[in-house]
GROMACS .gro file of C-alpha atoms in nm:
model
  369
    1MET     CA    1   0.000   0.000   0.000
    2GLU     CA    2   0.269   0.241  -0.105
    3GLU     CA    3   0.229   0.598  -0.218
    4ILE     CA    4   0.387   0.715  -0.543
    5PRO     CA    5   0.754   0.623  -0.489
    6SER     CA    6   0.984   0.918  -0.424
    7GLN     CA    7   1.324   0.971  -0.267
    8SER     CA    8   1.217   1.294  -0.102
    9ILE     CA    9   0.902   1.488  -0.028
   10GLY     CA   10   0.947   1.715  -0.326
   11LYS     CA   11   1.072   1.465  -0.581
   12ASP     CA   12   0.737   1.426  -0.755
   13ASP     CA   13   0.709   1.804  -0.773
   14GLU     CA   14   1.061   1.841  -0.917
   15ASN     CA   15   0.991   1.615  -1.212
   16GLU     CA   16   0.819   1.807  -1.488
   17MET     CA   17   0.524   1.619  -1.634
   18ALA     CA   18   0.327   1.714  -1.943
   19MET     CA   19  -0.042   1.759  -1.879
   20GLU     CA   20  -0.277   1.554  -2.091
   21GLU     CA   21  -0.547   1.774  -2.234
   22ALA     CA   22  -0.897   1.629  -2.221
   23ALA     CA   23  -1.090   1.654  -2.548
   24VAL     CA   24  -1.371   1.901  -2.495
   25VAL     CA   25  -1.650   1.896  -2.751
   26HIS     CA   26  -1.814   2.235  -2.809
   27GLY     CA   27  -1.885   2.282  -2.440
   28GLU     CA   28  -1.782   2.459  -2.125
   29PRO     CA   29  -1.772   2.181  -1.863
   30LEU     CA   30  -1.619   2.397  -1.590
   31GLN     CA   31  -1.898   2.654  -1.550
   32ASP     CA   32  -2.026   2.776  -1.214
   33GLY     CA   33  -2.254   2.473  -1.166
   34ASN     CA   34  -2.561   2.676  -1.070
   35HIS     CA   35  -2.718   2.634  -1.413
   36PRO     CA   36  -2.698   2.360  -1.677
   37PRO     CA   37  -2.391   2.406  -1.899
   38LYS     CA   38  -2.435   2.526  -2.254
   39VAL     CA   39  -2.339   2.242  -2.489
   40GLU     CA   40  -2.335   2.255  -2.869
   41SER     CA   41  -2.230   1.898  -2.949
   42ALA     CA   42  -2.458   1.661  -3.140
   43VAL     CA   43  -2.759   1.520  -2.960
   44GLU     CA   44  -2.748   1.140  -2.926
   45ILE     CA   45  -3.077   0.957  -2.867
   46LEU     CA   46  -3.010   0.680  -2.616
   47HIS     CA   47  -3.372   0.597  -2.546
   48GLU     CA   48  -3.702   0.751  -2.647
   49LYS     CA   49  -3.697   0.924  -2.306
   50VAL     CA   50  -3.321   0.998  -2.276
   51THR     CA   51  -3.084   1.208  -2.487
   52LYS     CA   52  -2.714   1.281  -2.439
   53GLN     CA   53  -2.464   1.548  -2.546
   54ILE     CA   54  -2.094   1.491  -2.478
   55ILE     CA   55  -1.911   1.767  -2.295
   56LYS     CA   56  -1.578   1.588  -2.247
   57GLU     CA   57  -1.466   1.268  -2.415
   58GLY     CA   58  -1.380   0.966  -2.202
   59HIS     CA   59  -1.153   0.670  -2.264
   60GLY     CA   60  -1.159   0.290  -2.262
   61GLN     CA   61  -1.466   0.069  -2.249
   62LYS     CA   62  -1.824   0.132  -2.138
   63PRO     CA   63  -1.965  -0.034  -1.825
   64SER     CA   64  -2.174  -0.346  -1.866
   65LYS     CA   65  -2.481  -0.452  -1.671
   66TYR     CA   66  -2.415  -0.499  -1.297
   67ALA     CA   67  -2.096  -0.291  -1.313
   68THR     CA   68  -2.046  -0.075  -1.005
   69CYS     CA   69  -2.013   0.281  -1.137
   70PHE     CA   70  -1.876   0.583  -0.952
   71LEU     CA   71  -1.994   0.918  -1.078
   72HIS     CA   72  -2.055   1.283  -1.000
   73TYR     CA   73  -2.366   1.460  -1.118
   74ARG     CA   74  -2.573   1.776  -1.090
   75ALA     CA   75  -2.948   1.768  -1.145
   76TRP     CA   76  -3.195   2.041  -1.246
   77THR     CA   77  -3.565   2.043  -1.319
   78GLU     CA   78  -3.593   2.133  -1.686
   79SER     CA   79  -3.896   2.361  -1.650
   80THR     CA   80  -3.760   2.584  -1.369
   81GLN     CA   81  -3.382   2.529  -1.413
   82HIS     CA   82  -3.369   2.478  -1.034
   83LYS     CA   83  -3.073   2.268  -0.917
   84PHE     CA   84  -3.183   2.015  -0.657
   85ASP     CA   85  -2.887   1.777  -0.625
   86ASP     CA   86  -2.507   1.812  -0.660
   87THR     CA   87  -2.257   1.542  -0.560
   88TRP     CA   88  -1.964   1.768  -0.655
   89HIS     CA   89  -2.077   2.012  -0.387
   90GLU     CA   90  -2.100   1.729  -0.136
   91GLN     CA   91  -1.754   1.606  -0.247
   92ARG     CA   92  -1.877   1.248  -0.239
   93PRO     CA   93  -1.907   1.037  -0.558
   94PHE     CA   94  -2.236   0.859  -0.616
   95GLU     CA   95  -2.230   0.481  -0.649
   96MET     CA   96  -2.464   0.307  -0.890
   97VAL     CA   97  -2.487  -0.063  -0.980
   98LEU     CA   98  -2.624  -0.073  -1.334
   99GLY     CA   99  -2.937  -0.286  -1.349
  100LYS     CA  100  -3.001  -0.241  -0.976
  101GLU     CA  101  -3.062   0.134  -0.966
  102LYS     CA  102  -3.363   0.296  -0.800
  103ASN     CA  103  -3.663   0.370  -1.020
  104GLU     CA  104  -3.604   0.746  -1.015
  105MET     CA  105  -3.248   0.687  -1.138
  106ALA     CA  106  -3.350   0.477  -1.441
  107GLY     CA  107  -3.289   0.757  -1.691
  108LEU     CA  108  -2.957   0.847  -1.531
  109ALA     CA  109  -2.854   0.480  -1.553
  110VAL     CA  110  -2.935   0.475  -1.926
  111GLY     CA  111  -2.700   0.767  -1.974
  112VAL     CA  112  -2.423   0.627  -1.754
  113SER     CA  113  -2.429   0.292  -1.936
  114SER     CA  114  -2.343   0.477  -2.259
  115MET     CA  115  -2.042   0.659  -2.113
  116LYS     CA  116  -1.671   0.584  -2.088
  117ALA     CA  117  -1.454   0.646  -1.785
  118GLY     CA  118  -1.370   1.014  -1.759
  119GLU     CA  119  -1.653   1.119  -1.990
  120ARG     CA  120  -1.871   1.414  -1.897
  121ALA     CA  121  -2.211   1.456  -2.059
  122LEU     CA  122  -2.540   1.643  -2.045
  123LEU     CA  123  -2.848   1.421  -2.019
  124HIS     CA  124  -3.212   1.514  -2.076
  125VAL     CA  125  -3.443   1.264  -1.905
  126SER     CA  126  -3.822   1.261  -1.939
  127TRP     CA  127  -4.028   1.237  -1.623
  128GLU     CA  128  -4.126   0.874  -1.695
  129LEU     CA  129  -3.765   0.764  -1.622
  130GLY     CA  130  -3.718   1.021  -1.346
  131TYR     CA  131  -3.933   1.103  -1.046
  132GLY     CA  132  -4.257   1.010  -1.221
  133LYS     CA  133  -4.608   1.145  -1.177
  134GLU     CA  134  -4.572   1.215  -0.807
  135GLY     CA  135  -4.248   1.411  -0.809
  136SER     CA  136  -3.998   1.373  -0.525
  137PHE     CA  137  -4.063   1.362  -0.151
  138SER     CA  138  -3.687   1.397  -0.079
  139PHE     CA  139  -3.654   1.695  -0.316
  140PRO     CA  140  -3.967   1.912  -0.277
  141ASN     CA  141  -3.847   2.135  -0.562
  142VAL     CA  142  -3.901   1.845  -0.805
  143PRO     CA  143  -4.271   1.874  -0.899
  144PRO     CA  144  -4.486   1.598  -1.046
  145MET     CA  145  -4.405   1.498  -1.405
  146ALA     CA  146  -4.081   1.698  -1.406
  147ASP     CA  147  -3.829   1.637  -1.684
  148ILE     CA  148  -3.472   1.632  -1.550
  149ILE     CA  149  -3.139   1.765  -1.681
  150TYR     CA  150  -2.823   1.592  -1.556
  151GLU     CA  151  -2.463   1.696  -1.593
  152VAL     CA  152  -2.277   1.369  -1.531
  153GLU     CA  153  -1.915   1.264  -1.509
  154LEU     CA  154  -1.835   0.893  -1.495
  155ILE     CA  155  -1.528   0.867  -1.273
  156GLY     CA  156  -1.486   0.494  -1.335
  157PHE     CA  157  -1.643   0.155  -1.277
  158ASP     CA  158  -1.571  -0.193  -1.150
  159GLU     CA  159  -1.687  -0.487  -1.355
  160VAL     CA  160  -1.826  -0.737  -1.104
  161LYS     CA  161  -2.016  -1.037  -1.231
  162GLU     CA  162  -2.302  -1.011  -0.985
  163GLY     CA  163  -2.277  -0.637  -0.915
  164LYS     CA  164  -2.150  -0.627  -0.558
  165ALA     CA  165  -2.195  -0.283  -0.406
  166ARG     CA  166  -1.958  -0.133  -0.149
  167GLY     CA  167  -2.212  -0.185   0.129
  168ASP     CA  168  -2.212  -0.559   0.062
  169MET     CA  169  -1.831  -0.594   0.084
  170THR     CA  170  -1.633  -0.690   0.392
  171ALA     CA  171  -1.379  -0.443   0.530
  172GLU     CA  172  -1.092  -0.642   0.374
  173GLU     CA  173  -1.265  -0.644   0.035
  174ARG     CA  174  -1.323  -0.268   0.037
  175ILE     CA  175  -0.967  -0.189   0.144
  176GLY     CA  176  -0.833  -0.431  -0.116
  177ALA     CA  177  -1.047  -0.280  -0.393
  178ALA     CA  178  -0.931   0.068  -0.294
  179ASP     CA  179  -0.567  -0.040  -0.291
  180ARG     CA  180  -0.595  -0.185  -0.643
  181ARG     CA  181  -0.739   0.145  -0.766
  182LYS     CA  182  -0.457   0.334  -0.596
  183MET     CA  183  -0.194   0.119  -0.764
  184ASP     CA  184  -0.365   0.171  -1.102
  185GLY     CA  185  -0.358   0.544  -1.034
  186ASN     CA  186   0.013   0.534  -0.954
  187SER     CA  187   0.085   0.362  -1.285
  188LEU     CA  188  -0.112   0.626  -1.474
  189PHE     CA  189   0.065   0.902  -1.280
  190LYS     CA  190   0.402   0.766  -1.390
  191GLU     CA  191   0.275   0.770  -1.749
  192GLU     CA  192   0.186   1.138  -1.700
  193LYS     CA  193  -0.187   1.065  -1.746
  194LEU     CA  194  -0.291   1.293  -1.464
  195GLU     CA  195  -0.667   1.313  -1.525
  196GLU     CA  196  -0.696   0.936  -1.555
  197ALA     CA  197  -0.480   0.887  -1.244
  198MET     CA  198  -0.710   1.116  -1.044
  199GLN     CA  199  -1.011   0.913  -1.151
  200GLN     CA  200  -0.851   0.602  -1.003
  201TYR     CA  201  -0.759   0.780  -0.680
  202GLU     CA  202  -1.111   0.919  -0.649
  203MET     CA  203  -1.259   0.573  -0.695
  204ALA     CA  204  -1.023   0.436  -0.430
  205ILE     CA  205  -1.132   0.710  -0.190
  206ALA     CA  206  -1.497   0.631  -0.268
  207TYR     CA  207  -1.445   0.280  -0.129
  208LEU     CA  208  -1.314   0.437   0.193
  209GLY     CA  209  -1.579   0.701   0.255
  210ASP     CA  210  -1.642   0.869   0.589
  211ASP     CA  211  -1.934   0.640   0.675
  212PHE     CA  212  -1.703   0.338   0.633
  213MET     CA  213  -1.405   0.491   0.816
  214PHE     CA  214  -1.619   0.573   1.121
  215GLN     CA  215  -1.685   0.201   1.165
  216LEU     CA  216  -1.318   0.099   1.163
  217PHE     CA  217  -1.089   0.058   1.462
  218GLY     CA  218  -0.744  -0.076   1.530
  219LYS     CA  219  -0.558  -0.250   1.251
  220TYR     CA  220  -0.842  -0.213   1.000
  221ARG     CA  221  -0.845   0.163   1.041
  222ASP     CA  222  -0.465   0.171   1.004
  223MET     CA  223  -0.490  -0.043   0.689
  224ALA     CA  224  -0.756   0.186   0.541
  225LEU     CA  225  -0.562   0.505   0.619
  226ALA     CA  226  -0.250   0.353   0.463
  227VAL     CA  227  -0.445   0.349   0.135
  228LYS     CA  228  -0.669   0.654   0.175
  229ASN     CA  229  -0.412   0.916   0.279
  230PRO     CA  230  -0.169   0.842  -0.008
  231CYS     CA  231  -0.461   0.872  -0.251
  232HIS     CA  232  -0.541   1.221  -0.122
  233LEU     CA  233  -0.173   1.320  -0.140
  234ASN     CA  234  -0.134   1.183  -0.491
  235MET     CA  235  -0.451   1.367  -0.593
  236ALA     CA  236  -0.289   1.683  -0.455
  237ALA     CA  237   0.026   1.619  -0.660
  238CYS     CA  238  -0.185   1.584  -0.978
  239LEU     CA  239  -0.389   1.895  -0.898
  240ILE     CA  240  -0.078   2.106  -0.840
  241LYS     CA  241   0.056   2.001  -1.180
  242LEU     CA  242  -0.281   2.092  -1.330
  243GLU     CA  243  -0.269   2.431  -1.151
  244ARG     CA  244  -0.587   2.354  -0.954
  245TYR     CA  245  -0.440   2.481  -0.630
  246GLU     CA  246  -0.754   2.527  -0.419
  247GLU     CA  247  -0.850   2.165  -0.477
  248ALA     CA  248  -0.496   2.053  -0.392
  249ILE     CA  249  -0.515   2.241  -0.062
  250ALA     CA  250  -0.843   2.066   0.021
  251GLN     CA  251  -0.692   1.720  -0.045
  252CYS     CA  252  -0.390   1.791   0.179
  253THR     CA  253  -0.611   1.929   0.456
  254ILE     CA  254  -0.810   1.604   0.464
  255VAL     CA  255  -0.487   1.416   0.539
  256LEU     CA  256  -0.378   1.669   0.801
  257VAL     CA  257  -0.706   1.620   0.990
  258GLU     CA  258  -0.598   1.258   1.043
  259ASP     CA  259  -0.224   1.323   1.072
  260GLU     CA  260  -0.136   1.684   1.158
  261ASN     CA  261   0.237   1.614   1.131
  262ASN     CA  262   0.233   1.459   0.784
  263ALA     CA  263   0.532   1.630   0.621
  264LYS     CA  264   0.426   1.550   0.266
  265ALA     CA  265   0.077   1.694   0.319
  266LEU     CA  266   0.227   2.009   0.475
  267PHE     CA  267   0.475   2.046   0.190
  268ARG     CA  268   0.219   2.008  -0.089
  269ARG     CA  269  -0.032   2.234   0.081
  270GLY     CA  270   0.241   2.493   0.127
  271LYS     CA  271   0.335   2.466  -0.239
  272ALA     CA  272  -0.026   2.519  -0.349
  273ARG     CA  273  -0.065   2.813  -0.112
  274ALA     CA  274   0.256   2.970  -0.240
  275GLU     CA  275   0.124   2.947  -0.596
  276LEU     CA  276  -0.190   3.132  -0.486
  277GLY     CA  277   0.019   3.407  -0.328
  278GLN     CA  278  -0.067   3.301   0.029
  279THR     CA  279   0.296   3.337   0.133
  280ASP     CA  280   0.246   3.359   0.511
  281ALA     CA  281   0.033   3.043   0.522
  282ALA     CA  282   0.275   2.868   0.284
  283ARG     CA  283   0.574   2.955   0.502
  284GLU     CA  284   0.393   2.821   0.808
  285ASP     CA  285   0.331   2.489   0.631
  286PHE     CA  286   0.693   2.465   0.508
  287LEU     CA  287   0.833   2.539   0.854
  288LYS     CA  288   0.613   2.268   1.009
  289ALA     CA  289   0.720   2.024   0.737
  290ARG     CA  290   1.086   2.107   0.802
  291LYS     CA  291   1.047   2.007   1.169
  292HIS     CA  292   0.958   1.654   1.059
  293ALA     CA  293   1.191   1.636   0.757
  294PRO     CA  294   1.479   1.876   0.838
  295GLU     CA  295   1.712   1.742   0.567
  296ASP     CA  296   1.465   1.753   0.280
  297LYS     CA  297   1.610   1.974   0.009
  298ALA     CA  298   1.275   2.048  -0.155
  299ILE     CA  299   1.141   2.207   0.164
  300LEU     CA  300   1.454   2.416   0.208
  301ARG     CA  301   1.435   2.527  -0.155
  302GLU     CA  302   1.074   2.642  -0.119
  303LEU     CA  303   1.157   2.840   0.196
  304ARG     CA  304   1.446   3.006   0.014
  305LEU     CA  305   1.219   3.094  -0.279
  306LEU     CA  306   0.970   3.252  -0.039
  307ASP     CA  307   1.247   3.463   0.118
  308GLU     CA  308   1.362   3.580  -0.225
  309HIS     CA  309   1.004   3.660  -0.319
  310ASP     CA  310   0.953   3.867  -0.003
  311LYS     CA  311   1.276   4.062  -0.064
  312ALA     CA  312   1.172   4.140  -0.420
  313ILE     CA  313   0.829   4.259  -0.306
  314TYR     CA  314   0.985   4.478  -0.031
  315LYS     CA  315   1.225   4.638  -0.279
  316LYS     CA  316   0.947   4.709  -0.524
  317GLN     CA  317   0.723   4.858  -0.255
  318LYS     CA  318   1.008   5.075  -0.129
  319GLU     CA  319   1.056   5.220  -0.476
  320ILE     CA  320   0.683   5.284  -0.513
  321TYR     CA  321   0.653   5.458  -0.174
  322ARG     CA  322   0.962   5.669  -0.246
  323GLY     CA  323   0.798   5.794  -0.563
  324ILE     CA  324   0.469   5.868  -0.386
  325PHE     CA  325   0.595   6.034  -0.066
  326GLY     CA  326   0.946   6.157  -0.151
  327PRO     CA  327   1.016   6.526  -0.243
  328PRO     CA  328   0.995   6.604  -0.612
  329PRO     CA  329   1.334   6.654  -0.771
  330GLN     CA  330   1.431   7.023  -0.798
  331PRO     CA  331   1.659   7.138  -1.080
  332LYS     CA  332   1.980   7.281  -0.943
  333PRO     CA  333   2.096   7.611  -1.104
  334LYS     CA  334   2.424   7.588  -1.277
  335PRO     CA  335   2.687   7.815  -1.113
  336ALA     CA  336   2.830   7.927  -1.449
  337ASN     CA  337   2.493   8.055  -1.569
  338VAL     CA  338   2.438   8.257  -1.249
  339LEU     CA  339   2.776   8.435  -1.280
  340ILE     CA  340   2.717   8.518  -1.642
  341ARG     CA  341   2.373   8.663  -1.569
  342THR     CA  342   2.512   8.869  -1.277
  343TRP     CA  343   2.795   9.007  -1.490
  344GLN     CA  344   2.557   9.097  -1.770
  345TRP     CA  345   2.329   9.276  -1.523
  346LEU     CA  346   2.624   9.482  -1.383
  347ILE     CA  347   2.731   9.586  -1.735
  348LEU     CA  348   2.378   9.708  -1.810
  349VAL     CA  349   2.367   9.907  -1.483
  350CYS     CA  350   2.703  10.068  -1.561
  351GLN     CA  351   2.593  10.157  -1.913
  352TRP     CA  352   2.274  10.315  -1.776
  353LEU     CA  353   2.473  10.520  -1.518
  354LEU     CA  354   2.721  10.641  -1.778
  355SER     CA  355   2.437  10.744  -2.006
  356LEU     CA  356   2.268  10.933  -1.721
  357ILE     CA  357   2.593  11.118  -1.624
  358TYR     CA  358   2.655  11.213  -1.985
  359ARG     CA  359   2.304  11.360  -2.022
  360LEU     CA  360   2.343  11.563  -1.699
  361PHE     CA  361   2.682  11.692  -1.807
  362ARG     CA  362   2.543  11.815  -2.140
  363ARG     CA  363   2.248  11.982  -1.966
  364GLU     CA  364   2.475  12.177  -1.730
  365ARG     CA  365   2.706  12.279  -2.011
  366HIS     CA  366   2.412  12.402  -2.215
  367LYS     CA  367   2.296  12.625  -1.924
  368ALA     CA  368   2.647  12.771  -1.891
  369ASP     CA  369   2.659  12.869  -2.257
   0.00000   0.00000   0.00000
């Protein structure tokens, strides 16, 4: 149950990995989530009551009947555009065994069965395969005979012959299934397939949800954390490379709730915070990480970079304040110019005096004559 192998805390972050761009089809899958996304891709008729438009292409095979699927979705009533369910907001993937779904999820299951892992799509489901004539008791904003719009992302699926859900597994089976997903994620990470690696990590974490962890004690809890925490940390490593820093911080914080001295979680959270310009919080994380890994060169390097950043900011601010509050530069008179002007003025005065004396002399002489 090993995390991504590394010789030091920062090794994964030192290796530059190319990001694999997901193929987006005429859509904007990363909108605010309050309203259905605008999608311009072709409409595919899956069923007379279900249509699909692809937002982001997936990869690999499609799930078969009785496959255990892990997905995120948002749901709106088509008539009012009111959002009534959002698993992304809850940060908990939804689990669905195809062929064993609830009646109100029949239309969603039709759409999911047509998707590949990693695919994101917009589904339009008629009320007959949704909440029916009565509407929803759990969601009062879903009226009777309400057509539903789903934005769905299939994280991944497990092909199990008889469709065994997580709730029907023993603790060992769930931990084992999660560990296999984690190892698959590590392999994809090494191949620089970051989005696909995150899907595997998220599926592993789904097997080890909070409801399951609360029931574990002793060695079983230790076994589960030995799989779960590395998945969160590896998710953070992927998210940092994808420049999704807020999400990376959230993944590291989950680990730190369980293990406040986890040096790798502190380091990666500090790195994400530094990228967001949260230098004080980043320095605090790096200093805590250094206490538990004092020889790690990556931590020391990040602290040095923060110091250099602070010095550069201080120098720049000093120059700005000097320009705002300092006295304006005054031109200094040139000594040579002052002497010349003074000499010229004295010559003019002398000429004026000589002219005056001459005129007086002539006047007096004229009187004498």
